[in-house]
């Protein structure tokens, strides 16, 4: 893909196999996540079992958010590296995705705990000045 920060996701069923409807590709799909028969919300305060890569992708997004919450100093590429490097590998996904695996939250958090955040830029600003006008309060300003 044109952008490195894209994570292409395949869908797996309850047995960890590629879902019949899922996209796949040994070099074009990065990893897999559960996407078959996911109990999800639907309009009008209801729930329904749904299937699709659109059900698998939120699992990956949620895990990325969990990793970032746990280690907020990690870069986007480091979070992707954690997700890709912490999958649970499966012979059933051989040739179906680059990592040959399904996301694993425990593995991801353990991997994130060992990763060093990137160094700040050498010429990072030492202070930032701000000023804001709020109608009821007046002028707010300061230096951080």
CSV table of C-alpha atoms in Angstrom, one decimal:
chain,number,residue,atom,x,y,z
A,1,UNK,CA,0.0,0.0,0.0
A,2,UNK,CA,1.1,3.6,-0.6
A,3,UNK,CA,1.1,4.4,3.2
A,4,UNK,CA,3.1,2.4,5.7
A,5,UNK,CA,0.6,3.0,8.5
A,6,UNK,CA,-2.2,1.0,6.9
A,7,UNK,CA,-3.0,-2.4,8.5
A,8,UNK,CA,-4.9,-4.7,6.1
A,9,UNK,CA,-7.1,-7.1,8.1
A,10,UNK,CA,-8.5,-10.5,7.3
A,11,UNK,CA,-11.5,-12.1,9.1
A,12,UNK,CA,-11.4,-15.4,11.0
A,13,UNK,CA,-14.1,-17.7,12.2
A,14,UNK,CA,-14.6,-19.1,15.8
A,15,UNK,CA,-12.1,-21.8,15.0
A,16,UNK,CA,-9.4,-19.4,13.9
A,17,UNK,CA,-9.7,-20.2,10.2
A,18,UNK,CA,-10.0,-17.6,7.5
A,19,UNK,CA,-13.7,-16.7,7.1
A,20,UNK,CA,-15.1,-17.8,3.7
A,21,UNK,CA,-16.0,-14.2,2.7
A,22,UNK,CA,-12.7,-12.7,3.9
A,23,UNK,CA,-10.1,-11.0,1.7
A,24,UNK,CA,-6.6,-12.6,1.9
A,25,UNK,CA,-3.1,-12.4,0.5
A,26,UNK,CA,0.3,-13.5,1.6
A,27,UNK,CA,1.8,-10.1,0.9
A,28,UNK,CA,-1.3,-7.8,0.8
A,29,UNK,CA,-3.1,-8.6,4.1
A,30,UNK,CA,-1.2,-8.0,7.3
A,31,UNK,CA,-3.0,-9.9,10.0
A,32,UNK,CA,-6.3,-11.4,11.0
A,33,UNK,CA,-8.9,-10.9,13.7
A,34,UNK,CA,-12.3,-12.4,14.6
A,35,UNK,CA,-15.0,-11.3,12.1
A,36,UNK,CA,-17.5,-14.1,11.8
A,37,UNK,CA,-20.7,-14.0,13.9
A,38,UNK,CA,-19.7,-11.0,16.0
A,39,UNK,CA,-22.5,-9.8,18.4
A,40,UNK,CA,-22.7,-6.1,17.5
A,41,UNK,CA,-24.9,-3.1,18.0
A,42,UNK,CA,-27.4,-2.1,15.4
A,43,UNK,CA,-29.8,0.9,15.2
A,44,UNK,CA,-32.7,1.3,17.6
A,45,UNK,CA,-30.9,0.0,20.7
A,46,UNK,CA,-30.6,-3.5,19.3
A,47,UNK,CA,-28.0,-6.2,18.8
A,48,UNK,CA,-27.3,-8.7,16.0
A,49,UNK,CA,-24.8,-11.2,14.9
A,50,UNK,CA,-22.8,-9.8,12.0
A,51,UNK,CA,-19.9,-11.0,9.9
A,52,UNK,CA,-17.4,-9.3,7.7
A,53,UNK,CA,-13.9,-7.7,7.7
A,54,UNK,CA,-15.9,-4.7,8.9
A,55,UNK,CA,-16.4,-6.7,12.1
A,56,UNK,CA,-12.7,-7.8,12.3
A,57,UNK,CA,-11.3,-4.4,11.8
A,58,UNK,CA,-12.7,-2.9,15.0
A,59,UNK,CA,-10.9,-5.7,17.0
A,60,UNK,CA,-7.6,-4.5,15.5
A,61,UNK,CA,-8.5,-0.8,16.1
A,62,UNK,CA,-9.5,-1.5,19.7
A,63,UNK,CA,-6.2,-3.4,20.3
A,64,UNK,CA,-4.2,-0.6,18.8
A,65,UNK,CA,-6.0,1.9,21.1
A,66,UNK,CA,-5.3,-0.4,24.1
A,67,UNK,CA,-1.6,-0.6,23.2
A,68,UNK,CA,-1.4,3.2,22.8
A,69,UNK,CA,-3.3,3.8,26.0
A,70,UNK,CA,-0.8,1.5,27.8
A,71,UNK,CA,2.3,3.1,26.0
A,72,UNK,CA,1.2,6.6,24.8
A,73,UNK,CA,4.8,7.6,23.8
A,74,UNK,CA,5.0,4.9,21.1
A,75,UNK,CA,4.8,6.1,17.5
A,76,UNK,CA,2.2,4.9,15.0
A,77,UNK,CA,4.7,2.7,13.3
A,78,UNK,CA,5.7,1.2,16.7
A,79,UNK,CA,2.1,0.4,17.5
A,80,UNK,CA,1.8,-1.3,14.1
A,81,UNK,CA,5.0,-3.2,14.8
A,82,UNK,CA,3.6,-4.4,18.1
A,83,UNK,CA,0.3,-5.6,16.5
A,84,UNK,CA,2.2,-7.4,13.7
A,85,UNK,CA,4.8,-9.0,15.9
A,86,UNK,CA,2.5,-10.2,18.6
A,87,UNK,CA,0.0,-12.3,16.6
A,88,UNK,CA,-0.9,-15.8,17.4
A,89,UNK,CA,0.5,-17.8,14.5
A,90,UNK,CA,-1.6,-20.4,12.8
A,91,UNK,CA,-1.0,-23.0,10.1
A,92,UNK,CA,-4.6,-22.2,8.9
A,93,UNK,CA,-3.5,-18.7,7.9
A,94,UNK,CA,-0.3,-19.8,6.1
A,95,UNK,CA,-0.3,-18.0,2.8
A,96,UNK,CA,-3.4,-16.0,3.7
A,97,UNK,CA,-1.7,-13.0,5.5
A,98,UNK,CA,1.7,-11.6,6.0
A,99,UNK,CA,2.1,-12.5,9.7
A,100,UNK,CA,0.2,-15.8,9.4
A,101,UNK,CA,-1.6,-14.9,12.6
A,102,UNK,CA,-4.5,-13.5,14.5
A,103,UNK,CA,-4.2,-10.6,16.9
A,104,UNK,CA,-3.5,-11.4,20.6
A,105,UNK,CA,-4.1,-8.7,23.2
A,106,UNK,CA,-1.9,-10.3,25.9
A,107,UNK,CA,1.0,-10.8,23.5
A,108,UNK,CA,0.6,-7.2,22.2
A,109,UNK,CA,0.7,-5.6,25.7
A,110,UNK,CA,3.7,-7.7,26.6
A,111,UNK,CA,5.5,-6.7,23.4
A,112,UNK,CA,4.6,-3.0,24.0
A,113,UNK,CA,6.0,-3.1,27.5
A,114,UNK,CA,9.4,-4.0,26.1
A,115,UNK,CA,9.5,-1.4,23.3
A,116,UNK,CA,11.4,1.9,23.7
A,117,UNK,CA,9.4,5.0,22.6
A,118,UNK,CA,11.1,7.1,19.9
A,119,UNK,CA,13.4,9.9,21.0
A,120,UNK,CA,12.0,13.4,20.8
A,121,UNK,CA,13.2,15.5,17.9
A,122,UNK,CA,16.6,17.1,18.5
A,123,UNK,CA,15.2,20.6,18.0
A,124,UNK,CA,11.9,20.2,19.9
A,125,UNK,CA,10.5,23.6,21.1
A,126,UNK,CA,11.3,24.3,24.7
A,127,UNK,CA,8.0,26.3,25.2
A,128,UNK,CA,4.8,26.9,23.5
A,129,UNK,CA,2.8,30.1,23.9
A,130,UNK,CA,-0.9,30.2,23.6
A,131,UNK,CA,-3.7,32.7,23.8
A,132,UNK,CA,-7.4,32.1,23.6
A,133,UNK,CA,-10.4,34.3,24.0
A,134,UNK,CA,-13.5,32.9,25.7
A,135,UNK,CA,-16.5,35.2,25.7
A,136,UNK,CA,-17.5,34.5,29.4
A,137,UNK,CA,-14.0,34.4,30.8
A,138,UNK,CA,-12.0,36.9,28.7
A,139,UNK,CA,-8.5,36.4,27.5
A,140,UNK,CA,-6.6,33.3,28.6
A,141,UNK,CA,-2.9,32.9,27.9
A,142,UNK,CA,0.2,31.3,29.1
A,143,UNK,CA,3.4,29.5,28.3
A,144,UNK,CA,3.8,25.7,28.6
